[in-house]
Short mmCIF file of C-alpha atoms in Angstrom, two decimals:
data_model
loop_
_atom_site.label_atom_id
_atom_site.label_comp_id
_atom_site.label_asym_id
_atom_site.label_seq_id
_atom_site.Cartn_x
_atom_site.Cartn_y
_atom_site.Cartn_z
CA MET A 18 29.32 -21.74 -130.59
CA SER A 19 27.37 -18.79 -129.11
CA VAL A 20 24.12 -19.27 -127.34
CA HIS A 21 22.43 -17.42 -130.83
CA GLN A 22 23.95 -19.45 -132.03
CA SER A 23 22.87 -22.77 -130.32
CA ALA A 24 19.40 -21.77 -130.00
CA ALA A 25 19.29 -21.01 -133.93
CA VAL A 26 19.78 -24.96 -134.36
CA SER A 27 18.22 -26.84 -131.83
CA PRO A 28 14.94 -27.99 -132.51
CA GLY A 29 11.81 -26.52 -131.62
CA PRO A 30 8.34 -28.15 -129.69
CA SER A 31 7.01 -29.16 -133.31
CA ASP A 32 10.67 -30.22 -134.68
CA LEU A 33 10.43 -32.10 -131.37
CA ALA A 34 6.42 -32.71 -131.65
CA GLY A 35 7.36 -34.69 -135.55
CA ARG A 36 10.22 -36.51 -134.52
CA ALA A 37 7.79 -38.52 -131.68
CA ALA A 38 4.37 -38.60 -134.29
CA GLU A 39 7.41 -40.27 -136.43
CA LEU A 40 9.14 -42.74 -133.60
CA ASP A 41 5.31 -44.02 -133.51
CA ARG A 42 4.60 -44.18 -136.30
CA ALA A 43 7.21 -46.48 -137.25
CA MET A 44 6.72 -48.71 -134.73
CA ARG A 45 2.43 -49.24 -135.47
CA PRO A 46 2.02 -49.54 -139.20
CA GLN A 47 -0.80 -50.37 -140.45
CA PRO A 48 -0.51 -54.08 -141.38
CA ARG A 49 -0.03 -54.74 -145.61
CA PRO A 50 -2.46 -56.33 -147.34
CA GLY A 51 -1.66 -60.25 -147.20
CA ALA A 52 0.86 -60.02 -144.03
CA HIS A 53 2.47 -62.24 -142.40
CA LYS A 54 -0.74 -63.31 -139.71
CA THR A 55 1.12 -63.48 -136.01
CA VAL A 56 -1.01 -64.44 -133.01
CA VAL A 57 0.07 -64.39 -129.57
CA LEU A 58 -1.25 -66.73 -127.19
CA VAL A 59 -1.90 -65.50 -124.35
CA LEU A 60 -2.68 -68.56 -121.52
CA ASP A 61 -3.53 -67.85 -117.92
CA GLY A 62 -1.67 -66.22 -115.24
CA PHE A 63 1.23 -64.54 -118.38
CA TYR A 64 3.66 -62.68 -117.58
CA PRO A 65 3.24 -58.70 -119.81
CA PHE A 66 5.84 -57.98 -120.49
CA GLU A 67 7.27 -61.18 -122.82
CA LEU A 68 3.56 -60.61 -123.95
CA GLY A 69 4.44 -56.85 -126.01
CA ILE A 70 7.54 -58.59 -127.50
CA PRO A 71 6.17 -59.47 -130.35
CA GLN A 72 4.02 -56.72 -131.53
CA ARG A 73 7.39 -54.31 -130.34
CA VAL A 74 9.93 -56.03 -132.67
CA LEU A 75 7.63 -58.05 -135.86
CA GLY A 76 5.18 -55.16 -135.20
CA SER A 77 8.22 -53.03 -136.19
CA ALA A 78 8.75 -54.02 -139.31
CA GLY A 79 7.16 -51.77 -141.75
CA SER A 80 3.84 -53.26 -141.90
CA ARG A 81 5.17 -56.08 -143.13
CA TYR A 82 3.95 -58.06 -139.93
CA GLU A 83 -0.64 -58.24 -138.52
CA VAL A 84 0.33 -59.49 -134.29
CA ILE A 85 -2.50 -60.13 -132.49
CA THR A 86 -3.56 -62.04 -129.62
CA ALA A 87 -6.33 -64.92 -128.60
CA GLY A 88 -7.20 -65.60 -125.35
CA LEU A 89 -8.70 -69.69 -124.86
CA ASP A 90 -12.20 -67.69 -124.58
CA SER A 91 -13.95 -64.72 -124.31
CA LYS A 92 -13.10 -63.93 -120.54
CA PRO A 93 -10.30 -61.91 -119.21
CA VAL A 94 -6.96 -63.84 -118.71
CA ARG A 95 -5.04 -63.17 -115.03
CA THR A 96 -1.30 -61.87 -115.23
CA ASP A 97 1.25 -63.17 -113.01
CA PRO A 98 0.65 -59.65 -111.13
CA ASP A 99 -2.34 -58.33 -110.72
CA LEU A 100 -4.21 -57.45 -113.67
CA ARG A 101 -6.44 -58.40 -116.00
CA VAL A 102 -6.18 -58.74 -119.98
CA THR A 103 -9.07 -59.50 -122.68
CA PRO A 104 -7.27 -60.60 -124.88
CA GLY A 105 -8.34 -59.16 -128.80
CA HIS A 106 -9.35 -62.34 -130.15
CA GLY A 107 -11.20 -66.07 -129.67
CA PRO A 108 -9.27 -69.26 -129.81
CA GLU A 109 -10.43 -69.11 -133.41
CA VAL A 110 -7.76 -66.84 -135.11
CA LEU A 111 -5.38 -69.58 -134.75
CA ALA A 112 -6.76 -71.16 -138.01
CA GLU A 113 -5.02 -68.28 -139.56
CA ALA A 114 -2.54 -67.70 -138.09
CA ASP A 115 1.11 -68.51 -140.02
CA THR A 116 2.88 -67.47 -136.86
CA VAL A 117 2.33 -68.34 -133.21
CA ILE A 118 3.88 -67.05 -130.31
CA ILE A 119 3.47 -68.45 -126.91
CA PRO A 120 4.81 -65.71 -124.44
CA PRO A 121 5.18 -66.79 -120.51
CA TYR A 122 3.23 -67.79 -117.96
CA ALA A 123 3.18 -68.38 -114.45
CA ILE A 124 3.85 -72.88 -113.82
CA THR A 125 3.86 -74.91 -110.67
CA ARG A 126 3.63 -77.98 -110.39
CA ALA A 127 0.18 -78.95 -111.02
CA SER A 128 0.10 -76.90 -114.26
CA ALA A 129 3.05 -78.26 -115.75
CA SER A 130 2.03 -81.71 -115.19
CA ALA A 131 -1.40 -81.19 -116.73
CA THR A 132 -1.40 -79.05 -119.92
CA ASP A 133 -4.75 -77.35 -119.73
CA SER A 134 -6.93 -79.51 -122.07
CA LYS A 135 -8.46 -76.06 -123.41
CA ALA A 136 -4.92 -74.62 -124.53
CA LEU A 137 -4.25 -78.31 -126.07
CA ASP A 138 -7.89 -77.70 -127.82
CA ALA A 139 -6.24 -74.29 -128.75
CA LEU A 140 -3.87 -74.79 -130.06
CA SER A 141 -5.24 -78.60 -132.42
CA LYS A 142 -7.07 -75.38 -134.86
CA VAL A 143 -3.16 -74.73 -136.31
CA ARG A 144 -3.07 -75.10 -139.63
CA PRO A 145 0.09 -77.74 -140.23
CA GLY A 146 3.01 -76.26 -141.19
CA THR A 147 2.47 -73.05 -138.79
CA ARG A 148 5.38 -71.73 -137.46
CA LEU A 149 5.26 -71.87 -133.69
CA VAL A 150 7.53 -70.21 -131.30
CA SER A 151 7.41 -70.28 -127.04
CA ILE A 152 9.24 -67.52 -125.00
CA CYS A 153 10.83 -68.86 -122.03
CA SER A 154 7.46 -71.09 -120.11
CA GLY A 155 5.56 -71.06 -123.16
CA ALA A 156 7.59 -74.36 -123.87
CA PHE A 157 6.21 -76.54 -121.44
CA LEU A 158 2.74 -76.04 -123.74
CA LEU A 159 4.50 -76.96 -126.31
CA ALA A 160 6.31 -80.31 -124.98
CA GLY A 161 2.94 -80.73 -123.41
CA ALA A 162 1.01 -80.92 -126.71
CA GLY A 163 3.56 -83.57 -127.77
CA LEU A 164 5.36 -80.71 -130.38
CA LEU A 165 8.61 -81.12 -129.44
CA ASP A 166 9.69 -85.74 -128.75
CA GLY A 167 12.78 -86.38 -130.35
CA ARG A 168 13.03 -82.27 -130.91
CA ARG A 169 15.62 -80.03 -129.42
CA ALA A 170 14.69 -77.29 -127.16
CA THR A 171 15.37 -74.23 -124.59
CA THR A 172 13.23 -72.89 -121.71
CA HIS A 173 14.46 -71.09 -118.82
CA TRP A 174 17.08 -72.58 -116.44
CA ALA A 175 15.52 -72.19 -113.06
CA LEU A 176 12.70 -74.40 -115.00
CA CYS A 177 15.29 -77.09 -116.96
CA ASP A 178 14.98 -80.03 -114.14
CA HIS A 179 11.45 -79.37 -113.73
CA PHE A 180 10.99 -79.25 -117.06
CA ARG A 181 13.21 -82.63 -118.64
CA GLU A 182 11.00 -84.75 -115.59
CA LEU A 183 7.96 -83.99 -117.48
CA PHE A 184 8.54 -84.13 -120.35
CA PRO A 185 12.10 -87.11 -121.10
CA ARG A 186 11.28 -87.47 -124.99
CA VAL A 187 12.63 -83.81 -124.84
CA GLN A 188 16.39 -83.03 -126.18
CA LEU A 189 16.54 -80.01 -123.52
CA ASP A 190 19.20 -77.32 -124.19
CA PRO A 191 19.60 -75.52 -121.28
CA GLY A 192 22.39 -73.52 -122.23
CA VAL A 193 21.38 -71.40 -125.53
CA LEU A 194 19.07 -68.50 -125.86
CA PHE A 195 17.08 -69.84 -129.45
CA VAL A 196 16.88 -72.94 -130.57
CA ASP A 197 15.47 -72.82 -134.26
CA ASN A 198 13.93 -76.58 -134.98
CA GLY A 199 12.97 -74.18 -138.64
CA ASP A 200 9.19 -74.72 -138.12
CA VAL A 201 8.77 -75.13 -133.80
CA LEU A 202 11.02 -72.81 -132.30
CA THR A 203 12.18 -72.52 -128.36
CA SER A 204 13.60 -69.94 -126.35
CA ALA A 205 14.97 -68.79 -123.46
CA GLY A 206 13.75 -66.34 -120.84
CA ALA A 207 12.71 -63.12 -120.68
CA ALA A 208 15.53 -61.19 -123.11
CA SER A 209 15.60 -64.70 -125.28
CA GLY A 210 11.91 -63.10 -126.71
CA ILE A 211 13.33 -60.36 -127.97
CA ASP A 212 16.77 -62.54 -129.54
CA VAL A 213 14.00 -65.37 -131.57
CA CYS A 214 11.76 -62.20 -132.51
CA LEU A 215 15.26 -60.23 -133.97
CA HIS A 216 15.47 -64.22 -135.93
CA LEU A 217 12.28 -64.69 -136.86
CA LEU A 218 12.78 -61.23 -138.96
CA ARG A 219 16.17 -61.86 -140.07
CA GLN A 220 14.86 -65.54 -141.32
CA ASP A 221 12.28 -63.82 -143.13
CA HIS A 222 13.33 -60.42 -143.91
CA GLY A 223 17.26 -60.16 -144.06
CA THR A 224 19.56 -58.60 -141.41
CA GLU A 225 19.32 -55.53 -143.26
CA VAL A 226 15.50 -54.87 -142.11
CA ALA A 227 16.19 -57.02 -138.20
CA ASN A 228 18.68 -54.37 -137.65
CA GLN A 229 16.32 -51.51 -138.45
CA VAL A 230 13.93 -52.89 -136.09
CA ALA A 231 15.92 -53.46 -133.60
CA ARG A 232 17.65 -50.13 -133.37
CA LEU A 233 14.58 -48.74 -133.59
CA CYS A 234 13.77 -51.30 -130.33
CA VAL A 235 17.38 -49.57 -128.28
CA VAL A 236 18.37 -53.62 -128.05
CA PRO A 237 20.92 -55.43 -129.81
CA PRO A 238 20.76 -56.49 -133.11
CA TYR A 239 21.86 -59.66 -132.56
CA ARG A 240 22.72 -62.55 -130.19
CA ASP A 241 23.87 -66.17 -132.00
CA GLY A 242 21.53 -68.58 -129.99
CA GLY A 243 24.38 -70.36 -129.23
CA GLN A 244 25.03 -67.84 -126.64
CA ALA A 245 24.80 -69.22 -122.95
CA GLN A 246 22.44 -68.08 -121.04
CA TYR A 247 22.97 -66.46 -118.27
CA ILE A 248 22.43 -69.39 -116.37
CA GLU A 249 23.21 -68.86 -112.12
CA ARG A 250 26.79 -70.08 -110.88
CA PRO A 251 29.99 -69.97 -109.11
CA LEU A 252 31.80 -66.69 -109.85
CA PRO A 253 35.23 -67.55 -111.27
CA PRO A 254 38.42 -67.30 -109.17
CA THR A 255 39.31 -64.02 -108.43
CA GLY A 256 41.62 -62.35 -111.15
CA ALA A 257 40.31 -65.33 -113.38
CA THR A 258 40.32 -63.39 -117.58
CA GLY A 259 37.26 -64.31 -119.10
CA THR A 260 37.11 -64.87 -122.49
CA GLY A 261 35.33 -61.99 -123.59
CA PRO A 262 38.95 -60.07 -125.16
CA THR A 263 40.02 -62.35 -127.22
CA ARG A 264 36.18 -62.85 -128.47
CA ASP A 265 36.64 -59.34 -130.19
CA TRP A 266 39.74 -59.50 -131.14
CA ALA A 267 38.82 -62.89 -133.33
CA LEU A 268 35.79 -60.48 -134.19
CA GLN A 269 38.13 -58.34 -136.45
CA ARG A 270 40.04 -61.61 -138.21
CA LEU A 271 37.55 -63.50 -138.72
CA GLU A 272 39.39 -63.73 -142.71
CA ARG A 273 42.51 -65.53 -140.53
CA PRO A 274 42.47 -69.10 -139.75
CA LEU A 275 43.03 -68.54 -136.12
CA PRO A 276 44.00 -72.05 -134.16
CA LEU A 277 42.41 -72.68 -130.94
CA GLU A 278 45.86 -72.09 -130.54
CA GLU A 279 46.49 -69.39 -131.22
CA LEU A 280 42.80 -67.83 -129.26
CA ALA A 281 44.51 -69.63 -126.20
CA ALA A 282 47.32 -67.78 -126.78
CA HIS A 283 46.26 -64.16 -127.11
CA ALA A 284 43.88 -64.80 -123.63
CA ALA A 285 47.27 -66.45 -122.24
CA MET A 286 45.73 -69.61 -121.33
CA SER A 287 46.34 -73.02 -122.25
CA SER A 288 44.78 -74.56 -124.65
CA ARG A 289 42.79 -77.04 -122.80
CA THR A 290 42.00 -74.59 -120.72
CA PHE A 291 40.17 -71.78 -123.02
CA ALA A 292 38.71 -74.15 -124.50
CA ARG A 293 36.61 -74.93 -121.80
CA ARG A 294 36.35 -71.51 -120.42
CA PHE A 295 35.10 -70.66 -124.31
CA LYS A 296 32.58 -73.34 -123.78
CA GLU A 297 31.21 -72.40 -120.20
CA GLU A 298 30.90 -68.38 -121.49
CA THR A 299 29.40 -69.10 -124.84
CA GLY A 300 27.36 -72.93 -125.24
CA LEU A 301 29.84 -73.41 -128.02
CA SER A 302 33.10 -75.01 -128.28
CA PRO A 303 35.86 -72.72 -130.48
CA GLY A 304 35.33 -73.37 -133.66
CA ARG A 305 31.50 -73.94 -133.62
CA TRP A 306 31.57 -70.41 -132.19
CA LEU A 307 33.63 -68.80 -135.27
CA THR A 308 31.58 -70.81 -138.38
CA ALA A 309 28.26 -69.31 -136.64
CA GLN A 310 30.75 -65.45 -137.18
CA ARG A 311 31.56 -66.22 -140.45
CA LEU A 312 28.63 -67.78 -141.67
CA ARG A 313 26.77 -64.08 -139.74
CA ARG A 314 29.45 -62.18 -141.32
CA ALA A 315 28.82 -63.80 -144.70
CA ARG A 316 25.34 -63.67 -144.81
CA GLN A 317 25.98 -59.71 -144.26
CA LEU A 318 28.30 -59.64 -146.93
CA LEU A 319 25.37 -61.57 -149.53
CA GLU A 320 22.65 -59.46 -148.85
CA SER A 321 24.73 -56.60 -148.76
CA SER A 322 27.36 -56.92 -151.63
CA ASP A 323 28.15 -57.84 -155.14
CA LEU A 324 31.26 -59.62 -154.34
CA PRO A 325 31.50 -62.91 -155.35
CA VAL A 326 30.92 -66.26 -153.28
CA GLU A 327 34.66 -67.04 -153.79
CA ARG A 328 35.15 -63.32 -152.23
CA VAL A 329 32.89 -63.50 -149.53
CA ALA A 330 34.39 -67.48 -148.15
CA HIS A 331 38.04 -65.89 -148.01
CA GLU A 332 36.40 -62.39 -146.86
CA VAL A 333 34.20 -64.56 -144.09
CA GLY A 334 38.08 -66.86 -143.30
CA PHE A 335 36.57 -69.90 -145.06
CA ALA A 336 39.12 -71.77 -146.47
CA THR A 337 36.99 -72.09 -150.00
CA ALA A 338 33.86 -71.51 -151.73
CA THR A 339 33.13 -75.38 -151.77
CA SER A 340 33.12 -74.96 -147.77
CA LEU A 341 30.76 -71.60 -147.80
CA ARG A 342 28.47 -73.15 -149.71
CA ARG A 343 28.21 -76.35 -147.53
CA HIS A 344 28.48 -75.14 -144.56
CA LEU A 345 25.77 -72.12 -145.58
CA ALA A 346 23.57 -75.14 -146.96
CA ALA A 347 23.91 -77.25 -143.19
CA ALA A 348 22.21 -73.65 -141.82
CA ALA A 349 20.34 -72.17 -144.12
CA GLY A 350 19.42 -75.08 -146.62
CA VAL A 351 20.27 -73.00 -149.56
CA ALA A 352 23.28 -71.43 -151.17
CA PRO A 353 24.58 -68.72 -151.55
CA SER A 354 23.49 -67.32 -154.98
CA ALA A 355 20.07 -68.82 -153.35
CA TYR A 356 20.59 -66.80 -150.07
CA ARG A 357 21.35 -63.56 -151.70
CA ARG A 358 18.66 -63.35 -154.28
CA THR A 359 15.53 -63.97 -151.16
CA PHE A 360 17.44 -62.05 -148.46
CA ARG A 361 19.26 -59.47 -150.60
CA ALA A 362 16.99 -55.95 -149.30
CA SER A 363 15.35 -54.54 -151.63
CA GLU A 364 13.04 -52.51 -149.57
CA ALA A 365 12.82 -50.24 -146.40
CA VAL A 366 11.06 -50.53 -143.49
CA PRO A 367 8.62 -47.56 -144.34
CA GLY A 368 10.88 -44.04 -142.22
CA ASP A 369 13.94 -46.56 -141.87
CA ALA A 370 16.67 -45.62 -140.40
CA ARG A 371 17.82 -44.23 -143.84
CA ARG A 372 15.87 -41.74 -144.05
CA SER A 373 15.06 -41.13 -140.55
CA ASN A 374 15.90 -38.52 -138.38
CA LEU A 375 15.14 -40.27 -135.26
CA THR A 376 18.37 -41.79 -135.81
#
């Protein structure tokens, strides 16, 4: 191609400005009437990065969500670094929320052991049935309010010992990215806040919408909640082979049975060593991980194709349609046909990837 030809097809300043404006519209749409109201509760000592995650992820979902911030009063709130931010609303808006998200805030032994009474009072305004979500240390507020008692939950791995000491009635799982109890979700460190918000999108509007938003935000579209946190631990022996290549290999062969012995042979390990290493790296046993991946693929096929349920089951490696129905009911509480009706993507995010020049 000549220099002249290259110049002819290169976007000019007006084209680039148009693309930038399109990206801005896609990532900051005006909420539609009746949009799902999400209130981000800002606590003293909060971390600015995580505060922005709900707006960036949910707020990019084509006006499906209205995301606003609320403080405990009308005063500016101190961030973990040397900034002060004034939330747009007071705690009264929590009574109108469909979802409340609590970003992380600085935890000290004194502040964690005596939960802020003003924060507890703010949470008391939340209507029954409202979905509650914490990111990282935000779980300390939910636990302090007794909302995690008897439930499985997670937080940042470095805070787990302190969390267990303070809240022994919570079933803490330190090795996962997030835990979904339906009405209450908890997540681990900073990036897992993105994971749990994308998970909310998948649950509310299906995989296609979540993938479009992930693409806009330039983040991985899916990291299973059961994936292990990046916990500080001694490095494996030099030359040891991880299970990552075998997981990639298995994902291309989900329609096959894939017994433990075959997976271990592919990784050139004994079955016992492979199972141990697999659990260390993913937080799940090989069997549970395979089931999760098969369900993930089945959901994608139910949303994006007209394949009969029996064919979907075969394509993802479940022995029968009955097996798929049983596993999907356990994971999502619905049958495949109901899941398809609910989550089949029938509308696109405005300016979405199928029409946008940005992709």
